[in-house]
Short mmCIF file of C-alpha atoms in Angstrom, two decimals:
data_model
loop_
_atom_site.label_atom_id
_atom_site.label_comp_id
_atom_site.label_asym_id
_atom_site.label_seq_id
_atom_site.Cartn_x
_atom_site.Cartn_y
_atom_site.Cartn_z
CA UNK A 1 -19.02 12.82 -3.97
CA UNK A 2 -16.78 12.69 -0.81
CA UNK A 3 -13.42 14.36 -0.53
CA UNK A 4 -11.53 11.43 -0.91
CA UNK A 5 -12.97 11.07 -4.72
CA UNK A 6 -12.57 15.04 -4.91
CA UNK A 7 -8.72 13.94 -4.31
CA UNK A 8 -7.84 11.26 -6.12
CA UNK A 9 -9.46 12.79 -9.49
CA UNK A 10 -7.04 15.61 -8.46
CA UNK A 11 -4.11 13.21 -8.64
CA UNK A 12 -5.35 12.24 -12.09
CA UNK A 13 -6.04 15.94 -13.71
CA UNK A 14 -2.57 16.53 -11.86
CA UNK A 15 -1.12 13.25 -13.81
CA UNK A 16 -2.64 15.09 -17.28
CA UNK A 17 -1.43 18.38 -16.60
CA UNK A 18 2.54 17.64 -16.60
CA UNK A 19 2.21 14.85 -19.45
CA UNK A 20 0.66 18.20 -21.16
CA UNK A 21 3.64 19.86 -20.38
CA UNK A 22 6.15 17.55 -20.85
CA UNK A 23 4.68 17.71 -24.57
CA UNK A 24 5.58 20.92 -24.23
CA UNK A 25 9.00 20.63 -23.17
CA UNK A 26 10.37 18.42 -25.18
CA UNK A 27 9.23 19.29 -28.74
CA UNK A 28 10.30 22.66 -27.73
CA UNK A 29 14.24 21.74 -28.86
CA UNK A 30 12.61 18.79 -31.78
CA UNK A 31 12.78 19.42 -35.98
CA UNK A 32 9.69 21.17 -37.19
CA UNK A 33 8.46 22.73 -34.38
CA UNK A 34 8.63 26.36 -35.63
CA UNK A 35 6.25 25.52 -38.34
CA UNK A 36 2.35 26.87 -37.36
CA UNK A 37 0.06 23.68 -36.89
CA UNK A 38 3.06 23.13 -34.38
CA UNK A 39 3.10 26.17 -32.98
CA UNK A 40 -0.40 25.76 -32.51
CA UNK A 41 -0.23 22.27 -30.91
CA UNK A 42 2.45 22.99 -28.51
CA UNK A 43 0.09 26.13 -27.36
CA UNK A 44 -2.45 24.10 -27.11
CA UNK A 45 -1.14 21.79 -25.30
CA UNK A 46 0.82 24.47 -22.91
CA UNK A 47 -2.75 25.69 -22.32
CA UNK A 48 -4.43 22.78 -21.02
CA UNK A 49 -1.73 21.22 -19.21
CA UNK A 50 -2.16 25.08 -16.65
CA UNK A 51 -5.58 23.99 -16.56
CA UNK A 52 -4.94 20.65 -15.84
CA UNK A 53 -2.63 21.49 -12.84
CA UNK A 54 -5.22 24.23 -11.88
CA UNK A 55 -8.84 22.08 -11.84
CA UNK A 56 -6.08 19.86 -9.36
CA UNK A 57 -4.70 22.32 -7.32
CA UNK A 58 -9.11 22.87 -7.14
CA UNK A 59 -10.42 19.95 -6.31
CA UNK A 60 -7.58 19.03 -3.75
CA UNK A 61 -8.77 22.28 -2.18
CA UNK A 62 -12.58 21.23 -2.12
CA UNK A 63 -12.87 25.10 -3.49
CA UNK A 64 -15.14 23.78 -6.23
CA UNK A 65 -18.90 23.90 -5.92
CA UNK A 66 -21.51 21.00 -6.93
CA UNK A 67 -20.51 18.33 -4.26
CA UNK A 68 -23.26 16.12 -3.35
CA UNK A 69 -24.77 16.29 0.26
CA UNK A 70 -26.84 14.75 2.09
CA UNK A 71 -30.34 15.78 1.88
CA UNK A 72 -32.63 17.33 4.19
CA UNK A 73 -34.81 14.00 6.84
CA UNK A 74 -32.88 12.14 4.59
CA UNK A 75 -31.08 9.06 5.93
CA UNK A 76 -27.39 8.29 5.47
CA UNK A 77 -27.84 4.58 5.81
CA UNK A 78 -29.81 2.12 4.29
CA UNK A 79 -32.17 2.39 1.23
CA UNK A 80 -33.05 5.35 1.71
CA UNK A 81 -29.95 6.63 1.69
CA UNK A 82 -30.12 9.35 -1.42
CA UNK A 83 -27.63 12.72 -1.79
CA UNK A 84 -29.00 15.86 -3.25
CA UNK A 85 -26.56 17.89 -6.03
CA UNK A 86 -25.26 21.57 -4.58
CA UNK A 87 -23.71 24.50 -5.50
CA UNK A 88 -22.98 24.37 -9.61
CA UNK A 89 -22.25 21.07 -10.92
CA UNK A 90 -21.37 22.52 -14.98
CA UNK A 91 -18.18 24.76 -13.44
CA UNK A 92 -17.00 21.57 -12.25
CA UNK A 93 -17.92 19.15 -14.74
CA UNK A 94 -16.52 21.48 -16.82
CA UNK A 95 -12.78 21.76 -14.86
CA UNK A 96 -12.97 17.62 -15.08
CA UNK A 97 -13.88 17.01 -18.98
CA UNK A 98 -11.27 20.00 -20.42
CA UNK A 99 -8.01 17.66 -18.83
CA UNK A 100 -9.79 14.20 -20.55
CA UNK A 101 -10.17 15.88 -24.17
CA UNK A 102 -6.41 16.71 -23.74
CA UNK A 103 -5.92 13.02 -22.93
CA UNK A 104 -7.66 12.65 -26.52
CA UNK A 105 -5.29 15.71 -28.30
CA UNK A 106 -1.95 13.90 -26.59
CA UNK A 107 -3.44 10.33 -28.03
CA UNK A 108 -4.08 12.11 -31.58
CA UNK A 109 -1.02 14.34 -31.62
CA UNK A 110 0.79 10.53 -31.23
CA UNK A 111 -1.34 8.32 -33.88
CA UNK A 112 -1.29 11.42 -36.49
CA UNK A 113 0.13 11.97 -39.98
CA UNK A 114 2.39 14.66 -38.37
CA UNK A 115 3.90 11.82 -35.67
CA UNK A 116 6.27 10.39 -39.07
CA UNK A 117 8.52 13.87 -38.88
CA UNK A 118 10.78 11.77 -36.74
CA UNK A 119 11.41 9.47 -39.47
CA UNK A 120 12.02 11.84 -42.85
CA UNK A 121 14.50 13.62 -40.02
CA UNK A 122 16.63 10.66 -40.00
CA UNK A 123 16.56 10.31 -43.94
CA UNK A 124 17.24 13.65 -44.63
CA UNK A 125 20.55 13.08 -42.15
CA UNK A 126 21.24 10.56 -44.11
CA UNK A 127 21.24 11.77 -47.23
CA UNK A 128 23.50 14.91 -45.74
CA UNK A 129 25.79 12.58 -44.39
CA UNK A 130 25.98 11.32 -48.26
CA UNK A 131 26.87 14.51 -49.55
CA UNK A 132 30.49 14.41 -48.72
CA UNK A 133 31.37 11.67 -50.93
CA UNK A 134 30.08 12.70 -53.81
CA UNK A 135 31.28 15.76 -53.66
CA UNK A 136 34.29 14.41 -53.72
CA UNK A 137 34.09 12.65 -56.78
CA UNK A 138 32.57 9.62 -55.53
CA UNK A 139 28.93 8.14 -57.54
CA UNK A 140 27.36 7.43 -54.25
CA UNK A 141 24.18 5.72 -55.73
CA UNK A 142 26.75 3.73 -57.83
CA UNK A 143 28.07 1.99 -54.86
CA UNK A 144 27.80 -1.04 -54.23
CA UNK A 145 25.77 -2.50 -50.71
CA UNK A 146 28.32 -4.21 -47.89
CA UNK A 147 28.34 -7.76 -48.61
CA UNK A 148 26.73 -9.78 -45.84
CA UNK A 149 30.33 -11.52 -44.68
CA UNK A 150 31.47 -7.99 -44.20
CA UNK A 151 28.75 -7.17 -41.53
CA UNK A 152 28.90 -10.64 -39.76
CA UNK A 153 32.92 -10.02 -39.52
CA UNK A 154 33.53 -6.72 -38.43
CA UNK A 155 36.52 -7.33 -37.25
CA UNK A 156 38.13 -7.58 -41.22
CA UNK A 157 39.19 -3.84 -42.25
CA UNK A 158 38.88 -3.06 -46.19
CA UNK A 159 41.99 -1.78 -47.32
CA UNK A 160 41.56 2.25 -48.49
CA UNK A 161 41.04 3.21 -52.76
CA UNK A 162 44.59 4.95 -54.24
CA UNK A 163 44.73 8.32 -54.07
CA UNK A 164 43.05 9.93 -57.25
CA UNK A 165 45.28 10.25 -60.65
CA UNK A 166 48.14 7.49 -59.19
CA UNK A 167 49.14 4.81 -61.66
CA UNK A 168 47.23 2.26 -61.40
CA UNK A 169 49.69 -0.25 -62.52
CA UNK A 170 52.15 1.21 -59.37
CA UNK A 171 49.51 0.74 -57.43
CA UNK A 172 49.51 -2.41 -59.14
CA UNK A 173 52.73 -3.64 -58.26
CA UNK A 174 53.02 -1.85 -54.23
CA UNK A 175 50.22 -3.99 -53.34
CA UNK A 176 51.89 -7.51 -54.33
CA UNK A 177 54.10 -8.93 -50.91
CA UNK A 178 58.14 -8.22 -50.99
CA UNK A 179 60.12 -11.07 -52.42
CA UNK A 180 61.30 -12.94 -49.46
CA UNK A 181 65.26 -11.75 -48.28
CA UNK A 182 68.31 -14.03 -50.05
CA UNK A 183 70.10 -16.32 -47.97
CA UNK A 184 72.56 -13.35 -47.56
CA UNK A 185 70.73 -11.04 -46.53
CA UNK A 186 68.91 -12.98 -43.56
CA UNK A 187 72.77 -13.88 -42.14
CA UNK A 188 73.39 -10.29 -42.29
CA UNK A 189 70.59 -8.78 -40.66
CA UNK A 190 70.78 -8.54 -36.71
CA UNK A 191 68.66 -10.34 -34.44
CA UNK A 192 66.30 -9.24 -31.55
CA UNK A 193 65.65 -10.44 -29.35
CA UNK A 194 61.67 -10.14 -27.97
CA UNK A 195 61.35 -7.85 -24.60
CA UNK A 196 61.11 -9.69 -21.58
CA UNK A 197 57.36 -9.60 -19.94
CA UNK A 198 57.42 -8.34 -16.20
CA UNK A 199 56.22 -10.84 -13.84
CA UNK A 200 52.45 -10.06 -12.84
CA UNK A 201 51.86 -9.53 -9.54
CA UNK A 202 50.96 -11.91 -7.22
CA UNK A 203 46.76 -11.37 -5.95
CA UNK A 204 46.46 -9.95 -2.65
CA UNK A 205 45.03 -11.86 0.12
CA UNK A 206 40.74 -12.17 -0.50
CA UNK A 207 38.36 -12.58 2.64
CA UNK A 208 34.51 -13.32 0.76
CA UNK A 209 31.96 -13.10 3.53
CA UNK A 210 29.78 -15.98 3.77
CA UNK A 211 25.51 -15.57 3.06
CA UNK A 212 23.95 -15.69 6.07
CA UNK A 213 22.12 -19.00 7.31
CA UNK A 214 18.51 -18.66 6.25
CA UNK A 215 15.95 -19.04 9.25
CA UNK A 216 14.46 -22.84 8.55
CA UNK A 217 11.36 -22.83 7.08
CA UNK A 218 8.22 -22.64 7.95
CA UNK A 219 5.81 -25.28 9.38
CA UNK A 220 2.89 -25.54 6.47
CA UNK A 221 -0.76 -27.64 7.10
CA UNK A 222 -2.61 -27.66 4.57
CA UNK A 223 -6.21 -26.06 6.10
CA UNK A 224 -4.05 -23.02 7.07
CA UNK A 225 -4.74 -19.21 5.60
CA UNK A 226 -3.39 -18.93 2.48
CA UNK A 227 -3.11 -14.91 3.43
CA UNK A 228 -1.17 -12.73 6.63
CA UNK A 229 -3.64 -13.08 9.60
CA UNK A 230 -4.94 -9.56 10.64
CA UNK A 231 -6.76 -10.62 13.49
CA UNK A 232 -6.73 -12.88 16.88
CA UNK A 233 -9.32 -13.66 19.45
CA UNK A 234 -9.63 -15.59 22.56
CA UNK A 235 -13.13 -16.80 23.23
CA UNK A 236 -14.31 -16.55 26.54
CA UNK A 237 -13.33 -20.11 28.28
CA UNK A 238 -9.87 -19.13 26.47
CA UNK A 239 -10.22 -22.87 24.53
CA UNK A 240 -10.60 -22.11 21.01
CA UNK A 241 -9.54 -19.02 18.64
CA UNK A 242 -11.01 -16.71 15.91
CA UNK A 243 -8.57 -16.32 13.15
CA UNK A 244 -9.18 -13.31 10.35
CA UNK A 245 -7.14 -12.68 7.11
CA UNK A 246 -6.55 -10.99 3.74
CA UNK A 247 -7.18 -14.51 2.02
CA UNK A 248 -11.52 -13.60 3.28
CA UNK A 249 -11.96 -16.21 5.49
CA UNK A 250 -12.11 -16.01 9.31
CA UNK A 251 -11.06 -19.92 10.84
CA UNK A 252 -11.58 -21.86 14.71
CA UNK A 253 -8.90 -23.58 16.13
CA UNK A 254 -8.57 -25.60 18.95
CA UNK A 255 -5.87 -24.56 21.39
CA UNK A 256 -5.64 -27.87 23.39
CA UNK A 257 -5.76 -30.59 20.08
CA UNK A 258 -3.55 -27.96 18.49
CA UNK A 259 -6.44 -28.43 15.19
CA UNK A 260 -8.73 -26.52 12.53
CA UNK A 261 -12.50 -26.47 14.37
CA UNK A 262 -13.77 -24.91 10.49
CA UNK A 263 -13.86 -22.28 8.57
CA UNK A 264 -16.23 -20.54 10.27
CA UNK A 265 -16.98 -18.67 7.70
CA UNK A 266 -15.92 -16.65 4.06
CA UNK A 267 -16.44 -13.01 2.82
CA UNK A 268 -16.94 -11.44 -0.24
CA UNK A 269 -13.69 -9.35 0.16
CA UNK A 270 -10.71 -9.07 2.83
CA UNK A 271 -11.99 -10.68 6.43
CA UNK A 272 -10.27 -7.61 8.98
CA UNK A 273 -12.11 -8.54 12.29
CA UNK A 274 -13.84 -11.49 14.53
CA UNK A 275 -15.14 -10.85 17.90
CA UNK A 276 -16.87 -13.54 20.15
CA UNK A 277 -20.03 -12.76 21.91
CA UNK A 278 -20.00 -13.05 26.21
CA UNK A 279 -22.23 -16.08 25.50
CA UNK A 280 -19.33 -18.52 23.54
CA UNK A 281 -21.67 -18.93 21.15
CA UNK A 282 -22.04 -16.57 18.61
CA UNK A 283 -19.19 -14.93 16.95
CA UNK A 284 -19.71 -10.95 15.18
CA UNK A 285 -17.39 -10.80 11.61
CA UNK A 286 -16.65 -7.91 9.73
CA UNK A 287 -14.74 -7.40 6.42
CA UNK A 288 -14.01 -4.74 3.31
CA UNK A 289 -17.76 -6.03 1.83
CA UNK A 290 -18.96 -4.28 4.24
CA UNK A 291 -20.47 -6.71 5.97
CA UNK A 292 -20.92 -7.67 9.95
CA UNK A 293 -22.13 -11.27 10.17
CA UNK A 294 -23.74 -12.91 13.58
CA UNK A 295 -22.51 -16.18 13.38
CA UNK A 296 -22.80 -19.54 15.06
CA UNK A 297 -19.69 -20.95 16.61
CA UNK A 298 -21.29 -24.55 16.19
CA UNK A 299 -21.43 -24.86 12.93
CA UNK A 300 -20.45 -21.58 11.23
CA UNK A 301 -24.63 -20.49 9.92
CA UNK A 302 -25.08 -17.38 9.39
CA UNK A 303 -27.65 -15.80 12.25
CA UNK A 304 -27.87 -12.18 10.32
CA UNK A 305 -26.06 -9.79 8.01
CA UNK A 306 -26.00 -6.11 8.89
CA UNK A 307 -24.96 -4.27 5.81
CA UNK A 308 -23.15 -1.52 5.55
CA UNK A 309 -24.60 -0.38 2.38
CA UNK A 310 -22.89 2.72 1.16
CA UNK A 311 -21.32 3.50 3.55
CA UNK A 312 -18.30 1.46 2.92
CA UNK A 313 -15.64 -1.30 4.47
CA UNK A 314 -15.57 -1.98 7.94
CA UNK A 315 -12.38 -1.70 8.81
CA UNK A 316 -12.84 -2.54 13.05
CA UNK A 317 -15.51 -3.68 14.53
CA UNK A 318 -15.90 -3.58 18.55
CA UNK A 319 -18.60 -4.71 20.55
CA UNK A 320 -20.11 -3.66 24.72
CA UNK A 321 -19.04 -5.94 27.41
CA UNK A 322 -23.00 -7.44 27.54
CA UNK A 323 -22.58 -8.58 23.67
CA UNK A 324 -25.57 -5.95 23.00
CA UNK A 325 -24.41 -3.25 20.81
CA UNK A 326 -21.71 -2.88 18.07
CA UNK A 327 -19.34 -0.53 16.63
CA UNK A 328 -17.94 -0.23 13.56
CA UNK A 329 -15.41 2.10 11.79
CA UNK A 330 -15.35 2.75 7.50
CA UNK A 331 -13.33 3.68 5.29
CA UNK A 332 -15.44 6.31 4.21
CA UNK A 333 -14.73 7.70 8.08
CA UNK A 334 -18.26 7.04 8.96
CA UNK A 335 -18.97 5.65 12.52
CA UNK A 336 -22.27 3.43 13.03
CA UNK A 337 -23.47 1.67 16.03
CA UNK A 338 -25.81 -1.02 16.05
CA UNK A 339 -28.21 -3.37 17.86
CA UNK A 340 -27.11 -6.89 18.02
CA UNK A 341 -29.95 -8.30 19.57
CA UNK A 342 -32.80 -6.44 17.19
CA UNK A 343 -30.60 -6.44 14.46
CA UNK A 344 -31.17 -2.42 13.48
CA UNK A 345 -29.07 0.65 12.98
CA UNK A 346 -28.49 2.91 16.27
CA UNK A 347 -26.74 5.76 14.52
CA UNK A 348 -24.90 6.59 11.92
CA UNK A 349 -22.08 9.59 12.43
CA UNK A 350 -20.25 11.43 9.54
CA UNK A 351 -17.18 10.32 11.55
CA UNK A 352 -14.02 11.62 10.34
CA UNK A 353 -12.48 13.26 7.40
CA UNK A 354 -10.80 9.32 6.83
CA UNK A 355 -10.91 6.16 6.39
CA UNK A 356 -11.17 4.56 9.82
CA UNK A 357 -7.83 3.01 11.42
CA UNK A 358 -9.33 1.94 15.17
CA UNK A 359 -12.58 1.46 17.31
CA UNK A 360 -13.09 0.74 20.93
CA UNK A 361 -15.95 0.27 23.40
CA UNK A 362 -15.54 1.70 27.32
CA UNK A 363 -15.71 -1.20 29.55
CA UNK A 364 -19.45 -0.23 31.18
CA UNK A 365 -20.52 0.03 27.60
CA UNK A 366 -21.95 3.34 27.30
CA UNK A 367 -18.49 5.42 25.21
CA UNK A 368 -17.39 4.51 22.20
CA UNK A 369 -13.56 5.58 21.17
CA UNK A 370 -12.86 6.53 16.44
CA UNK A 371 -9.54 7.08 15.41
CA UNK A 372 -8.31 7.92 11.55
CA UNK A 373 -5.81 8.03 9.56
CA UNK A 374 -5.20 11.33 9.62
CA UNK A 375 -4.23 10.74 13.70
CA UNK A 376 -7.82 12.23 14.68
CA UNK A 377 -9.22 10.42 17.91
CA UNK A 378 -12.99 10.73 19.14
CA UNK A 379 -15.12 10.33 21.41
CA UNK A 380 -18.63 8.99 21.03
CA UNK A 381 -21.28 8.66 22.85
CA UNK A 382 -22.92 5.06 22.32
CA UNK A 383 -26.94 6.15 23.13
CA UNK A 384 -26.85 9.27 21.81
CA UNK A 385 -24.64 8.95 19.22
CA UNK A 386 -23.20 12.45 20.37
CA UNK A 387 -19.15 12.87 19.91
CA UNK A 388 -17.70 13.86 23.19
CA UNK A 389 -14.35 14.77 22.06
CA UNK A 390 -12.14 15.38 19.66
CA UNK A 391 -8.33 15.75 19.34
CA UNK A 392 -5.63 15.15 16.88
CA UNK A 393 -3.38 12.10 18.82
CA UNK A 394 -0.95 11.06 16.73
CA UNK A 395 1.22 12.20 13.10
CA UNK A 396 -0.49 9.03 11.77
CA UNK A 397 -3.39 6.79 12.09
CA UNK A 398 -4.14 5.43 15.28
CA UNK A 399 -4.64 1.11 14.37
CA UNK A 400 -4.54 0.03 18.10
CA UNK A 401 -7.07 0.88 20.16
CA UNK A 402 -8.04 0.10 23.48
CA UNK A 403 -9.49 1.50 26.53
CA UNK A 404 -8.26 1.18 30.61
CA UNK A 405 -10.34 -0.73 32.92
CA UNK A 406 -11.27 2.48 34.68
CA UNK A 407 -12.68 3.65 31.45
CA UNK A 408 -11.05 6.91 31.69
CA UNK A 409 -7.96 6.36 30.08
CA UNK A 410 -7.59 4.97 26.56
CA UNK A 411 -4.29 4.07 25.06
CA UNK A 412 -3.49 3.91 21.22
CA UNK A 413 -0.56 2.89 18.85
CA UNK A 414 -0.21 4.33 16.01
CA UNK A 415 1.74 4.40 12.73
CA UNK A 416 4.07 7.07 14.65
CA UNK A 417 5.71 4.38 16.02
CA UNK A 418 5.28 5.39 18.77
CA UNK A 419 2.25 3.94 21.81
CA UNK A 420 0.07 6.63 24.11
CA UNK A 421 -1.84 6.70 26.96
CA UNK A 422 -4.38 9.23 27.36
CA UNK A 423 -6.68 11.13 29.73
CA UNK A 424 -10.17 11.08 28.48
CA UNK A 425 -11.14 13.62 31.40
CA UNK A 426 -9.16 16.04 29.45
CA UNK A 427 -7.76 14.98 26.07
CA UNK A 428 -3.82 14.81 27.27
CA UNK A 429 -1.42 12.36 27.07
CA UNK A 430 -0.12 10.75 30.04
CA UNK A 431 2.50 8.55 29.14
CA UNK A 432 4.18 7.65 25.63
CA UNK A 433 6.00 4.00 25.02
CA UNK A 434 8.48 3.94 22.48
CA UNK A 435 10.91 1.07 20.94
CA UNK A 436 9.13 -0.47 17.76
CA UNK A 437 10.68 1.19 14.31
CA UNK A 438 7.69 0.59 12.45
CA UNK A 439 3.35 1.05 12.89
CA UNK A 440 2.15 0.00 16.05
CA UNK A 441 -0.32 -1.95 14.19
CA UNK A 442 -2.35 -3.68 16.99
CA UNK A 443 -2.52 -3.63 20.90
CA UNK A 444 -4.01 -6.30 23.60
CA UNK A 445 -4.94 -5.82 27.14
CA UNK A 446 -4.36 -8.24 29.69
CA UNK A 447 -6.91 -9.38 31.62
CA UNK A 448 -5.58 -7.22 34.99
CA UNK A 449 -4.53 -4.62 33.34
CA UNK A 450 -1.50 -4.46 33.85
CA UNK A 451 0.16 -6.04 30.70
CA UNK A 452 0.06 -4.72 27.30
CA UNK A 453 1.23 -6.40 23.91
CA UNK A 454 1.38 -4.70 21.16
CA UNK A 455 2.27 -5.87 17.44
CA UNK A 456 3.91 -3.89 14.75
CA UNK A 457 5.10 -3.85 11.08
CA UNK A 458 8.91 -3.75 12.34
CA UNK A 459 7.93 -8.27 12.60
CA UNK A 460 7.96 -8.01 16.64
CA UNK A 461 5.31 -7.77 19.07
CA UNK A 462 6.14 -6.31 22.37
CA UNK A 463 5.65 -6.61 26.16
CA UNK A 464 4.97 -3.83 28.13
CA UNK A 465 4.21 -2.87 32.07
CA UNK A 466 1.87 -0.50 32.61
CA UNK A 467 2.21 0.69 36.02
CA UNK A 468 6.46 1.59 34.99
CA UNK A 469 5.52 1.78 30.71
CA UNK A 470 8.61 -0.01 30.23
CA UNK A 471 9.12 -3.02 28.06
CA UNK A 472 9.54 -6.13 30.14
CA UNK A 473 9.62 -8.40 26.97
CA UNK A 474 10.38 -9.24 22.87
CA UNK A 475 8.81 -11.30 20.09
CA UNK A 476 10.93 -11.28 17.09
CA UNK A 477 9.06 -13.27 14.23
CA UNK A 478 11.56 -12.76 11.91
CA UNK A 479 9.29 -13.50 9.15
CA UNK A 480 7.56 -10.52 8.69
CA UNK A 481 4.91 -7.61 9.92
CA UNK A 482 2.84 -8.39 12.97
CA UNK A 483 -0.84 -7.49 12.41
CA UNK A 484 -2.39 -9.22 15.46
CA UNK A 485 -1.88 -9.96 19.53
CA UNK A 486 -3.90 -11.17 21.98
CA UNK A 487 -3.34 -13.10 25.55
CA UNK A 488 -3.67 -16.61 25.85
CA UNK A 489 -5.99 -17.81 28.20
CA UNK A 490 -2.47 -19.19 30.38
CA UNK A 491 -0.43 -15.73 30.06
CA UNK A 492 0.88 -16.98 27.34
CA UNK A 493 1.26 -13.75 23.89
CA UNK A 494 -0.51 -14.95 20.81
CA UNK A 495 0.85 -13.26 17.50
CA UNK A 496 -0.59 -13.58 14.07
CA UNK A 497 1.28 -12.03 11.10
CA UNK A 498 2.65 -12.20 7.09
CA UNK A 499 3.63 -15.35 7.49
CA UNK A 500 0.06 -16.69 7.86
CA UNK A 501 1.37 -18.39 10.49
CA UNK A 502 -0.56 -18.20 14.49
CA UNK A 503 2.81 -18.28 16.88
CA UNK A 504 2.16 -19.19 20.95
CA UNK A 505 5.03 -17.22 22.77
CA UNK A 506 6.46 -17.70 26.26
CA UNK A 507 5.45 -14.47 28.85
CA UNK A 508 8.87 -13.90 29.90
CA UNK A 509 10.15 -13.71 25.97
CA UNK A 510 12.16 -16.15 24.09
CA UNK A 511 11.29 -18.27 20.65
CA UNK A 512 7.94 -19.02 20.34
CA UNK A 513 6.33 -22.27 18.40
CA UNK A 514 3.76 -22.27 15.60
CA UNK A 515 1.01 -22.86 17.11
CA UNK A 516 -1.12 -23.28 13.23
CA UNK A 517 0.90 -23.14 11.12
CA UNK A 518 -0.34 -21.10 7.32
CA UNK A 519 -1.01 -22.91 4.16
CA UNK A 520 1.96 -23.75 1.48
CA UNK A 521 2.38 -21.43 -0.60
#
């Protein structure tokens, strides 16, 4: 059981504790809270709430023994991967089971016979409200129920009953309308003119702001992606593009003909990454299903499937320049090095404590970088699988990670909205690029290494001059977050994102055009 499961269980236990304590809080002032059975229930729920909160704290801090850990000489990957219990699991089970018994008690408390007490209280209040009328000599039992007409017409007001001891005949007489006045009496009555109403003030002038003009709807095409585009890759010859989407599909597009060549493959879960191999005839695609599939571009046939097994879904994937190695980062925090030619696993590293958000391979293919959602960056030796350096580079996860051409510098874009340039020899920050107002989700470096393209959840892509660190162009999609960026062979900018569309933008900035539209909603 990994740390993520512990913390998820801690959150659930904390919620149970809050439910128990809330039950105690609202019951303390309620009717019947002072009887013996109610007091016993409140004492139980109070103890269960404190116990659940304590269990949540221990699970969150990882202080309870009994976690599973890899056994000695047992691989972390493959069918032979096993775990053995450590510590005293009974104590761990006690802290996990008791709060759930409290949940059963809460359900029983709501469905038990004592849960009908509020209705009895309401009946007693009704009786108390009727008592004052009875003390005044009125027969409450014989009082007729209000007629349905009275309930439907509340504007009618019943006349009050005559006071006790009054003469019924006098009451009947007083109830009769007075006789009309004689003509002389009417003539002698002074006339009263009705008051003159003051003229209503003229309304002040009013200005109503119109609604902003909605942008024109985006074009659609039936064979486009049905959900956001999260990855773009340009073929080595520059004539085609691969895109991966949360709709689980990977598609291959013809740039010159502006058409879909084919849906290259479908993953069992969200597709995350699609990379061309250097030979231009094959590709690697990966997704949340934990599979990395080697595909043939000519027909999409799956040539080999690399399964991560219990190491979790593949968040990010990178390949070496020679196409012989691949490095994958997983939602369990592990980093795996694969031998593509032999179809085997080279290394499975414990990696990070949190899910991997970005990976990259150095230009010489000897090192790899991995970044986690907690902001930690780790440098690895691909040949040996050993960690060379680790440092906390960002306040949040580095989602975009690329090596500079010299292999000694690294660029990262993060959830803290910044882009940083690092010196890998020292682990120090060399430069910081700021301008985005949302998570920097993707990075791409031009072939000459002079321009950097960034895509952000703020809905923009930006072009940066790496020599000066200045922003040179802004591309505003005005249609949601940008999840994927790439440079086309002609130097233009490609973006994909929430709107399911692949855009083409001029390198100098300005409005983009829809290169490949998404499917109709």
